[in-house]
Short mmCIF file of C-alpha atoms in Angstrom, two decimals:
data_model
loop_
_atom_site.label_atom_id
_atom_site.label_comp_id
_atom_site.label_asym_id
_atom_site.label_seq_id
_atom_site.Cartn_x
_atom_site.Cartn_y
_atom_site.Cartn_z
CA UNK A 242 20.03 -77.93 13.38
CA UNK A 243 21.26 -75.37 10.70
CA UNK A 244 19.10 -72.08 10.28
CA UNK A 245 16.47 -71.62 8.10
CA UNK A 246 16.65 -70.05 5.01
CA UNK A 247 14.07 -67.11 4.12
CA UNK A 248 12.22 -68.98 1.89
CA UNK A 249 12.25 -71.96 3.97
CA UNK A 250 10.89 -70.06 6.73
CA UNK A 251 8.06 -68.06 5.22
CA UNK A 252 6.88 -71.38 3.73
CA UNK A 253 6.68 -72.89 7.23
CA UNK A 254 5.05 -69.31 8.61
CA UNK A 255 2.64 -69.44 5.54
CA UNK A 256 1.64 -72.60 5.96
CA UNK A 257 0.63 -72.62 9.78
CA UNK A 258 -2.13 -69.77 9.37
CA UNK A 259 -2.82 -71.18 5.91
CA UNK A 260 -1.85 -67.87 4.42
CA UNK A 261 -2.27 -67.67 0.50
CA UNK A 262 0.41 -65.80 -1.47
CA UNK A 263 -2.13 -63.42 -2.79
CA UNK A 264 -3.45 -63.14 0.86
CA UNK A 265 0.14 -61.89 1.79
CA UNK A 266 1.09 -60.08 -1.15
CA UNK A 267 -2.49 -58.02 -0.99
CA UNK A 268 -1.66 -57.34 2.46
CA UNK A 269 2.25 -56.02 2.20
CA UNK A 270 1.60 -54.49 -1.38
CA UNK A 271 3.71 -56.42 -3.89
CA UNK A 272 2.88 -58.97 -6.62
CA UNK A 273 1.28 -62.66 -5.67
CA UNK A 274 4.18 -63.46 -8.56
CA UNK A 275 6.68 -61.52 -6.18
CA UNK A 276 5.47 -63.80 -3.12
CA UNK A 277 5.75 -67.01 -4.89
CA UNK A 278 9.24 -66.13 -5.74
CA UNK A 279 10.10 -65.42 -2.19
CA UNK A 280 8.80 -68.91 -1.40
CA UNK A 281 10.21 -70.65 -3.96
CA UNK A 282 13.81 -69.31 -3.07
CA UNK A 283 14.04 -67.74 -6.68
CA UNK A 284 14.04 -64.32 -5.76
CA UNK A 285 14.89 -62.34 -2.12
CA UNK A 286 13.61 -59.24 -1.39
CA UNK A 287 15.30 -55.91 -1.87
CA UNK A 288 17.61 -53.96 0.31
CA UNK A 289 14.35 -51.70 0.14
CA UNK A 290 11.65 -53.60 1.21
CA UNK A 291 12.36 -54.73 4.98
CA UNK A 292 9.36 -52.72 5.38
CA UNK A 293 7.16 -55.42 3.47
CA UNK A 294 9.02 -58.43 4.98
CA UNK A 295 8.08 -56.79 8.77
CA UNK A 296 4.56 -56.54 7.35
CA UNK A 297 4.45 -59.93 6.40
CA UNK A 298 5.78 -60.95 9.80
CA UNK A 299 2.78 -58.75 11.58
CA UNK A 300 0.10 -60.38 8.97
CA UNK A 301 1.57 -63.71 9.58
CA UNK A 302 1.39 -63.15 13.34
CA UNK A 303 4.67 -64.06 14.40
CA UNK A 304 6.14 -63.73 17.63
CA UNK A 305 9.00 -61.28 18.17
CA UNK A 306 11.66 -64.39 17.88
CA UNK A 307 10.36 -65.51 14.32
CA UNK A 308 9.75 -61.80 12.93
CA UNK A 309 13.43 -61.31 13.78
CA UNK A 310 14.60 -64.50 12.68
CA UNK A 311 12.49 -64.09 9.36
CA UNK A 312 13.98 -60.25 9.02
CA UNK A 313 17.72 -61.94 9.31
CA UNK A 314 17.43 -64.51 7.16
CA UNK A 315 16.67 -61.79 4.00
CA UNK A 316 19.76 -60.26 4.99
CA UNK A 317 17.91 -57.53 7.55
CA UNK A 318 18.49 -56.25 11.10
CA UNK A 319 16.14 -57.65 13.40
CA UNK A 320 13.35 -55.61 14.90
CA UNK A 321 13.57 -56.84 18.69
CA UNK A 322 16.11 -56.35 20.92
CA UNK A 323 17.57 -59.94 21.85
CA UNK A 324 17.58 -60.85 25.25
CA UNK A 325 20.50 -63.11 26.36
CA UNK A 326 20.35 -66.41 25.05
CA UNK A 327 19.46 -68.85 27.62
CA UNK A 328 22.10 -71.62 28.78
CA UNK A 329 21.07 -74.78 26.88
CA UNK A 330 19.66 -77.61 28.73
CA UNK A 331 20.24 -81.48 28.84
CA UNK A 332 17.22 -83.91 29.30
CA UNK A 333 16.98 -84.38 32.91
CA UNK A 334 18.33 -81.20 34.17
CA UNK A 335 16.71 -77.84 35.97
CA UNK A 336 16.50 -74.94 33.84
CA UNK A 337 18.58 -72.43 35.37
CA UNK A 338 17.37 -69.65 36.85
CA UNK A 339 16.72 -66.72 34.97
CA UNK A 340 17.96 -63.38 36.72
CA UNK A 341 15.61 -60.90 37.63
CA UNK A 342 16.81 -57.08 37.85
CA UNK A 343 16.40 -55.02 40.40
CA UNK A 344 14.08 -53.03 37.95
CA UNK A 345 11.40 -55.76 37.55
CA UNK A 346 11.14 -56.30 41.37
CA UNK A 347 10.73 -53.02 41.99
CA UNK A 348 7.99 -53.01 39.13
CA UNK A 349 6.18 -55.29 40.57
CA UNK A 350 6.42 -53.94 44.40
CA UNK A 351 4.54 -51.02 42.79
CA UNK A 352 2.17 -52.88 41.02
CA UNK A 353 0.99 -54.87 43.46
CA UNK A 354 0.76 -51.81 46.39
CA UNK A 355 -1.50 -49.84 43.83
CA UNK A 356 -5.12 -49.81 45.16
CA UNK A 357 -7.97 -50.35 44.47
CA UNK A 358 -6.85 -51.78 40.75
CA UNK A 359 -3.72 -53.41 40.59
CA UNK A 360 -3.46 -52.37 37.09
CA UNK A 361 -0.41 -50.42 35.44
CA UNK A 362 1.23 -49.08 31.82
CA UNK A 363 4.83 -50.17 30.94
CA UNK A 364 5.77 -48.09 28.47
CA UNK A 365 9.29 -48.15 26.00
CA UNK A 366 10.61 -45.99 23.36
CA UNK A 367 11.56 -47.86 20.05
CA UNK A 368 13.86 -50.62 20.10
CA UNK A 369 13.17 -51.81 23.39
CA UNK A 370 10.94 -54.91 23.93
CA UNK A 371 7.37 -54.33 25.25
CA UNK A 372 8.46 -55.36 27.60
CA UNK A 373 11.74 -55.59 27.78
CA UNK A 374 12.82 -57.92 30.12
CA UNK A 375 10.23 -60.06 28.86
CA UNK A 376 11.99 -63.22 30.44
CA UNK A 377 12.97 -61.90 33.70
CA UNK A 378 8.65 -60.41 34.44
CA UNK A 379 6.93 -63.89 34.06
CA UNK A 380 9.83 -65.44 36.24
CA UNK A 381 9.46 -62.76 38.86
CA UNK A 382 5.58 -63.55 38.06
CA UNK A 383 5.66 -67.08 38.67
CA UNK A 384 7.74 -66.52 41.73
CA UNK A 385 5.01 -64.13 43.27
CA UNK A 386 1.80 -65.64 41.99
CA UNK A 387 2.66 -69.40 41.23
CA UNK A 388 3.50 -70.56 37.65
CA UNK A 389 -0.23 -71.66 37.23
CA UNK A 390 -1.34 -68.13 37.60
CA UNK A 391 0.34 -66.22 35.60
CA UNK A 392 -1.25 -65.70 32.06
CA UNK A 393 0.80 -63.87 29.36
CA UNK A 394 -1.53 -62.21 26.41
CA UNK A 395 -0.02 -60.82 22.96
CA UNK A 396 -2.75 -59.48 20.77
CA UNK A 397 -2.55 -60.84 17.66
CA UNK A 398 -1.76 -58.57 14.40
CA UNK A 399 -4.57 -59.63 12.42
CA UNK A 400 -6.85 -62.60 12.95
CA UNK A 401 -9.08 -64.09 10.98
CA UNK A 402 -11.74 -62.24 8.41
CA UNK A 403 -13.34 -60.06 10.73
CA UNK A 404 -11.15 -60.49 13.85
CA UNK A 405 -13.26 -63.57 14.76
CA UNK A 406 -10.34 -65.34 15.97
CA UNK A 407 -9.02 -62.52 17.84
CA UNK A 408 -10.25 -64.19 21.54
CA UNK A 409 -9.48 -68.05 20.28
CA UNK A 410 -5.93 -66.69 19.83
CA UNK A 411 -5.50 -65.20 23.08
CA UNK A 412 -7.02 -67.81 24.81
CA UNK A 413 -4.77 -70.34 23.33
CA UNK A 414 -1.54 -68.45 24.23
CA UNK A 415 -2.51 -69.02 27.99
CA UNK A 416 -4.11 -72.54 28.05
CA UNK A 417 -7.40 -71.55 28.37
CA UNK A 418 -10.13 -73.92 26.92
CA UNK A 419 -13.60 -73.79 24.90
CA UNK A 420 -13.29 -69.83 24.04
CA UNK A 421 -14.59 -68.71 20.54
CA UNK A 422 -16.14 -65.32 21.10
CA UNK A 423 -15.23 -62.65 23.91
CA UNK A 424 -17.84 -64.16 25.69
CA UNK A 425 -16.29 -67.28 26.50
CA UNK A 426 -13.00 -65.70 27.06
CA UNK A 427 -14.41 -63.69 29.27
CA UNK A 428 -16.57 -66.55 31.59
CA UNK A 429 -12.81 -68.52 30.96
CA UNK A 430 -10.91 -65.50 33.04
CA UNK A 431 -13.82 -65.10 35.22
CA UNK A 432 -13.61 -68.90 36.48
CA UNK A 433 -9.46 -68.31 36.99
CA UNK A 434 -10.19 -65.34 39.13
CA UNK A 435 -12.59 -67.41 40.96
CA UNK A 436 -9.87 -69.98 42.07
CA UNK A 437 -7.78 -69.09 45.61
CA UNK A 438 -4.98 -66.40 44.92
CA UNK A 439 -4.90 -63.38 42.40
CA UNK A 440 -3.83 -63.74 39.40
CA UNK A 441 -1.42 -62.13 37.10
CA UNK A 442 -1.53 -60.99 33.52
CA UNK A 443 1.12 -59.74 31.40
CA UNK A 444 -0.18 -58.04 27.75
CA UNK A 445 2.32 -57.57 25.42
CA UNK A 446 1.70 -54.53 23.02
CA UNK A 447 -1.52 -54.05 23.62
CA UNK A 448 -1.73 -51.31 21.07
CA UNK A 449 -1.49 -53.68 18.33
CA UNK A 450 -4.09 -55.02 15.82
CA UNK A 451 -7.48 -53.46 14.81
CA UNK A 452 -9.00 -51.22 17.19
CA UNK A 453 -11.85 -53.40 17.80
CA UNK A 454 -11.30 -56.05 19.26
CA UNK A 455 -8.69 -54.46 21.67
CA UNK A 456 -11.49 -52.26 22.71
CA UNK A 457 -13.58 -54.88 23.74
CA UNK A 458 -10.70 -56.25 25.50
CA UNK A 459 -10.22 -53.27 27.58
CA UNK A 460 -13.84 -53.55 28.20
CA UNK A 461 -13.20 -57.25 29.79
CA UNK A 462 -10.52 -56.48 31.44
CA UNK A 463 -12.02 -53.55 33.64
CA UNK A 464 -15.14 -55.53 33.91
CA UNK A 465 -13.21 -58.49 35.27
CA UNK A 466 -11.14 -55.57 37.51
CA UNK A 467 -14.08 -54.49 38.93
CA UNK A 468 -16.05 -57.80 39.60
CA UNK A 469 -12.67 -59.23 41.46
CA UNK A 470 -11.44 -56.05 43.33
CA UNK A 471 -7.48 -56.38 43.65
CA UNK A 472 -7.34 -59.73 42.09
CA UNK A 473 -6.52 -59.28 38.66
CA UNK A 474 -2.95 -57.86 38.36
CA UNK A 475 -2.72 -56.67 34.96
CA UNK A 476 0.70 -55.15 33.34
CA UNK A 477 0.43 -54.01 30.09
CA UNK A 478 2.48 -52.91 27.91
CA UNK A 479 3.10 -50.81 24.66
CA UNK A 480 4.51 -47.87 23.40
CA UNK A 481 3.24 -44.50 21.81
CA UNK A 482 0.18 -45.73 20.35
CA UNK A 483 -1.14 -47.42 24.05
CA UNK A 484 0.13 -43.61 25.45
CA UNK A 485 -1.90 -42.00 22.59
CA UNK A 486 -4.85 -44.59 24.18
CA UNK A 487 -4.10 -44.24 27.29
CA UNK A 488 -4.11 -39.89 27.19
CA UNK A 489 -7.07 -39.63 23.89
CA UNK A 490 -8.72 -42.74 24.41
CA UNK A 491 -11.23 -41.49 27.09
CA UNK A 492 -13.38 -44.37 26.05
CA UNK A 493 -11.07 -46.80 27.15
CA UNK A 494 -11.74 -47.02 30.89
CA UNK A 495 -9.54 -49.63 31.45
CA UNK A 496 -6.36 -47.56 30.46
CA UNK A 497 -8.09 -44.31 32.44
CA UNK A 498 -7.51 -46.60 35.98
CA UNK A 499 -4.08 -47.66 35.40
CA UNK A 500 -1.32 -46.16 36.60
CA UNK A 501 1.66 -45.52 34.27
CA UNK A 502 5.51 -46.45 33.96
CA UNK A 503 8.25 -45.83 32.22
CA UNK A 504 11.35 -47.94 31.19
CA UNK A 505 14.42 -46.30 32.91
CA UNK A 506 17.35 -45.90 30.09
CA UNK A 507 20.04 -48.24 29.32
CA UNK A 508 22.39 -47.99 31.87
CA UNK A 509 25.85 -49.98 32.19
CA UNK A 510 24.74 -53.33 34.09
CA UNK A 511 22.17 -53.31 31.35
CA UNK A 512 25.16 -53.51 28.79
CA UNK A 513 27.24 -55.66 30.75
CA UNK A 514 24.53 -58.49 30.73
CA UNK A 515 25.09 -58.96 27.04
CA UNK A 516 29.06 -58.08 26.71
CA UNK A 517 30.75 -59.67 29.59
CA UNK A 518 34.22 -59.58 28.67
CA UNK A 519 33.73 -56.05 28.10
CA UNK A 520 35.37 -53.51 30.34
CA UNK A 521 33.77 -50.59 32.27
CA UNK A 522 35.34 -48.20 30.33
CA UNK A 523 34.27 -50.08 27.15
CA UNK A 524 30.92 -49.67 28.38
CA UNK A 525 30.75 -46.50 29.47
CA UNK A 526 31.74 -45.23 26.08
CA UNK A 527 29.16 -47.28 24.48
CA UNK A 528 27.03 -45.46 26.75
CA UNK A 529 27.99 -42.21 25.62
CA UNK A 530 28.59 -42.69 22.11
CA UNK A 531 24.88 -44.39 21.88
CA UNK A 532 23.11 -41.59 24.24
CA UNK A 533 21.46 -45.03 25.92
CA UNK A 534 20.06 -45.78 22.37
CA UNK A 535 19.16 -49.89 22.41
CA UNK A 536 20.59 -50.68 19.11
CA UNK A 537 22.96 -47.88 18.90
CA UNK A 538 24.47 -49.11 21.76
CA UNK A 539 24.71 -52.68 20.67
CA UNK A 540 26.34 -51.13 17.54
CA UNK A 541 28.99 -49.02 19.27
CA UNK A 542 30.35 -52.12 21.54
CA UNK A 543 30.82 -53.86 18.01
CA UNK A 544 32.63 -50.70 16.59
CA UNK A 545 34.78 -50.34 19.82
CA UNK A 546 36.22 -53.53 19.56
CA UNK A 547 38.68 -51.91 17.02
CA UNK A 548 41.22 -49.94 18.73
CA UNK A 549 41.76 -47.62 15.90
CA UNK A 550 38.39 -45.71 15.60
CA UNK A 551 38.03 -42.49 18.06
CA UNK A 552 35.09 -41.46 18.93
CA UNK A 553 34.41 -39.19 16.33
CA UNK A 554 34.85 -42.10 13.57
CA UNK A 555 32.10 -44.24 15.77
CA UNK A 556 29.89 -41.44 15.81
CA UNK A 557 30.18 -40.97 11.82
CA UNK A 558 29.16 -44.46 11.17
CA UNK A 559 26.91 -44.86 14.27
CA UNK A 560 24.89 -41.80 11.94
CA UNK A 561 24.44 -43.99 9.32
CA UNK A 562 22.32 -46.64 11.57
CA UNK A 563 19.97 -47.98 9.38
CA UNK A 564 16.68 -47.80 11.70
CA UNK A 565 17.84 -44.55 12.25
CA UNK A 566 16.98 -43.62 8.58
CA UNK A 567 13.73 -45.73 8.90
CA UNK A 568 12.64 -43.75 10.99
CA UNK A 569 13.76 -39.88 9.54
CA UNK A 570 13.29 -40.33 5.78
CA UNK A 571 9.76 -40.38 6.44
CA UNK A 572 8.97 -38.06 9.28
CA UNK A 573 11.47 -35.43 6.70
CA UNK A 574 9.73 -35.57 3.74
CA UNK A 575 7.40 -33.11 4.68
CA UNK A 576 9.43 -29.46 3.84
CA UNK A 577 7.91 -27.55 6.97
CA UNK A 578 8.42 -31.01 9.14
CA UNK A 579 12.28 -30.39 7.86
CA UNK A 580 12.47 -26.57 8.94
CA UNK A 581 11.15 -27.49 12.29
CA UNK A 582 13.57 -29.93 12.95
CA UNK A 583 16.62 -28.28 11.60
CA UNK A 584 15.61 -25.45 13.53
CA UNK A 585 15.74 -27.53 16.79
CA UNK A 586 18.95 -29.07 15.71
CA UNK A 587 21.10 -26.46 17.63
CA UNK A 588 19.14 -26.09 20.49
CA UNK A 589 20.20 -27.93 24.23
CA UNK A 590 16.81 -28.76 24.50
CA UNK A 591 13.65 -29.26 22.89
CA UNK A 592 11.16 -28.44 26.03
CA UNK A 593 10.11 -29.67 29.06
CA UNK A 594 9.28 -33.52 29.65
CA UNK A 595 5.65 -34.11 30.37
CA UNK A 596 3.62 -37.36 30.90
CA UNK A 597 1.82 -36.51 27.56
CA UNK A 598 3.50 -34.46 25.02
CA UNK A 599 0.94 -32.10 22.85
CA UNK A 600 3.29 -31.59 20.21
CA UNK A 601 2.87 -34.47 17.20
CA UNK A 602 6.15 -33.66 15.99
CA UNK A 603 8.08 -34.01 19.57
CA UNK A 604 5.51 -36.81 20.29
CA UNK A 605 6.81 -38.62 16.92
CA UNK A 606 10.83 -38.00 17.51
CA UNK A 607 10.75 -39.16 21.25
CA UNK A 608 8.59 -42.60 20.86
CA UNK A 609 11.02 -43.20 17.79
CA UNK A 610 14.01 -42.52 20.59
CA UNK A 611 15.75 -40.07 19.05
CA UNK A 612 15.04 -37.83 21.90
CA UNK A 613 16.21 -38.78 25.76
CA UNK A 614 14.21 -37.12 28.59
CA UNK A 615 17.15 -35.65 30.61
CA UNK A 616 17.49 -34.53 33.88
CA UNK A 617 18.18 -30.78 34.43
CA UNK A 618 18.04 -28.18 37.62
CA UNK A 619 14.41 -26.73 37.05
CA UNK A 620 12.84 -30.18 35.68
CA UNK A 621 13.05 -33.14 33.46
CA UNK A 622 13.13 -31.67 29.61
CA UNK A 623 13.89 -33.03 26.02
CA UNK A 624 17.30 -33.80 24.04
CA UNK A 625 18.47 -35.47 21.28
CA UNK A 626 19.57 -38.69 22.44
CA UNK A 627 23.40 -38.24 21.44
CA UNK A 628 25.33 -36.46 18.42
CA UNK A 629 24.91 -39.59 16.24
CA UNK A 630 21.38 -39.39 16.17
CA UNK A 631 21.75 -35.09 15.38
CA UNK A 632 24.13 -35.79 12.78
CA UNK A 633 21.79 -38.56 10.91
CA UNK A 634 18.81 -35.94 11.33
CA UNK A 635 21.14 -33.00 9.59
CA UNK A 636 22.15 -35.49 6.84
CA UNK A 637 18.69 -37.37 6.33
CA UNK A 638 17.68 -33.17 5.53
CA UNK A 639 20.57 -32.14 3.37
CA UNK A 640 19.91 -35.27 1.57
CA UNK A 641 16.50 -34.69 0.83
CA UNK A 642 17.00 -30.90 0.31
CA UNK A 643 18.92 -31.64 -2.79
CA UNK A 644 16.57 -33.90 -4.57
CA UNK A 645 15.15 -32.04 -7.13
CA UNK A 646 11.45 -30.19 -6.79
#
């Protein structure tokens, strides 16, 4: 079946939640006119606003497949990593096995030896998936648990008016039945736990949507941790705002119990999964050349693949990343931002890693991944991720240094 246009697609999106075109275009700031362009195909939007499209994909609540699938069909680059496409499958046959790093088991050893909660933080840098491996956890899930106890929760964006849907959503992403309120999501977890066996729950970005409702959730979830000691295996996972919970939250008991992980950087069987006919040396100077950067990486194979660009003519154009300008032009803007970070341009490092990092600034530049916590003889401390990623910062400055005041 041929791909669907971006009107054809936002239609479709619109339609499901019943989403009006002023509903969407109060929400992502533009024009109901503008919206009703977009649907009818008359109009696309600008080379400027993938910003509004994403925000149209978090008030429509799609799932990380559509968002990216809406972003590329105005022309964009998606937001999601994409994991390996799956083999397809005729009518009658076993899907095939999906492969499991060593990563995930080991994530789940640890998860299920911590005591008394079996409750932990996965947390990523930009431009990984939260989780990554998203695939590869509920198959290692259903292998441990049983495919009937494994539930998989991803907070919606927005619900309805007033969140009220927030729990009906969740509950209908993992087959449970007759919840309205947190209430009755709550008695509907309480009467899983009760069956034989513990049970396993995956939350995907946890972080996201209005404060409210997550809280409560957080307040179930311990509740339910507490009432069914060791049975509730809970894995969620997020970025820097569920670290920002997680360390300033102090409310939030749920995230003050957990223990916390980190993704471990792209390394070269990471790369090889998605460029087989590539060779090591290919890789490992994708590896380089990207400082373990997700997308940068998945740029640089692409770029490599012509014999006549050195390295220095990858890392030129690898500085020009798009995302990475997403994510400088704003954090710049600010003059004494900019003479901070040009200052820390030159330096080998920018200070030690720590679970938490005080510094807004540092805080900002790592969870964006621009920075790499690197290995050193006294200790773990900061970098920039790889000279691509310094050259776009020194550029993104000059460039704003010579607008006019």
């Amino acid at each position: 079946m041929p791909a669907l246009d971006f009107a054809d697609l936002l239609s479709r999106h619109m339609r499901r939640i019943r989403a009006s075109a002023g509903g969407v275009a109060s929400e992502i700031g533009i024009s109901r006119e503008a919206v009703n362009n977009w649907r009818a195909g008359t109009s696309r939007p600008s080379r400027r606003h993938r910003d509004r499209v994403l925000a149209c994909a978090n008030y429509l609540r799609l799932t990380e497949i559509e968002c990216n699938a809406l972003l590329q069909s105005a022309g964009f680059e998606p937001e999601f990593p994409v994991e390996p496409a799956a083999t397809p499958v005729n009518e009658g046959q076993a899907a095939p096995p999906v492969l499991v790093p060593p990563t995930v088991t080991r994530l789940f050893d640890r998860l299920q030896a911590l005591r008394p909660y079996p409750v932990s933080l996965l947390l990523t840098q930009a431009h990984w998936g939260q989780p990554p491996e998203r695939s590869a956890i509920l198959a290692e899930a259903a292998m441990r648990y049983g495919r009937d106890r494994v539930l998989h929760l991803q907070p919606p964006f927005r619900a309805g008016e007033g969140d009220q849907d927030y729990f009906a959503l969740l509950a209908a992403q993992c087959g449970l039945d007759g919840v309205s309120s947190d209430a009755s999501f709550e008695m509907a977890m309480a009467r899983r736990l009760q069956q034989p066996g513990p049970l396993f729950c995956l939350v995907s970005r946890f972080e996201q949507g209005a404060p409210e409702p997550r809280d409560v959730l957080a307040g179930i979830l311990r509740s339910l941790s507490e009432m069914y000691s060791g049975k509730l295996h809970l894995l969620i996972c997020g970025g820097a705002a569920l670290a920002d919970l997680k360390y300033q939250g102090g409310d939030l008991s749920l995230l003050n119990i957990a223990a916390t992980e980190s993704w471990p950087e792209l390394g070269v069987d990471d790369l090889r999964r998605g460029a087989v006919d590539a060779t090591e040396a290919t890789l490992m100077r994708a590896l380089h050349l990207s400082g373990g950067h997700p997308l940068l990486a998945q740029a640089a194979l692409v770029l490599l693949a012509d014999a006549s660009l050195d390295d220095a003519a990858i890392t030129e154009t690898l500085s020009t990343h798009p995302r990475l300008w997403e994510a400088l032009v704003p954090l710049l803007r600010d003059p004494a931002t900019r003479s901070t970070v040009e200052g820390w341009l030159a330096r080998p490092s920018l200070g030690p890693a720590r679970p938490y990092l005080a510094d807004p600034l540092l805080r900002q530049l790592y969870w964006s991944n621009l920075l790499a916590a690197r290995a050193q003889p006294h200790g773990a401390f900061l970098e920039w991720r790889c000279e691509a990623i310094r050259r776009a910062v020194h550029q993104v400055i000059e460039g704003l240094e010579a607008q006019p005041a």
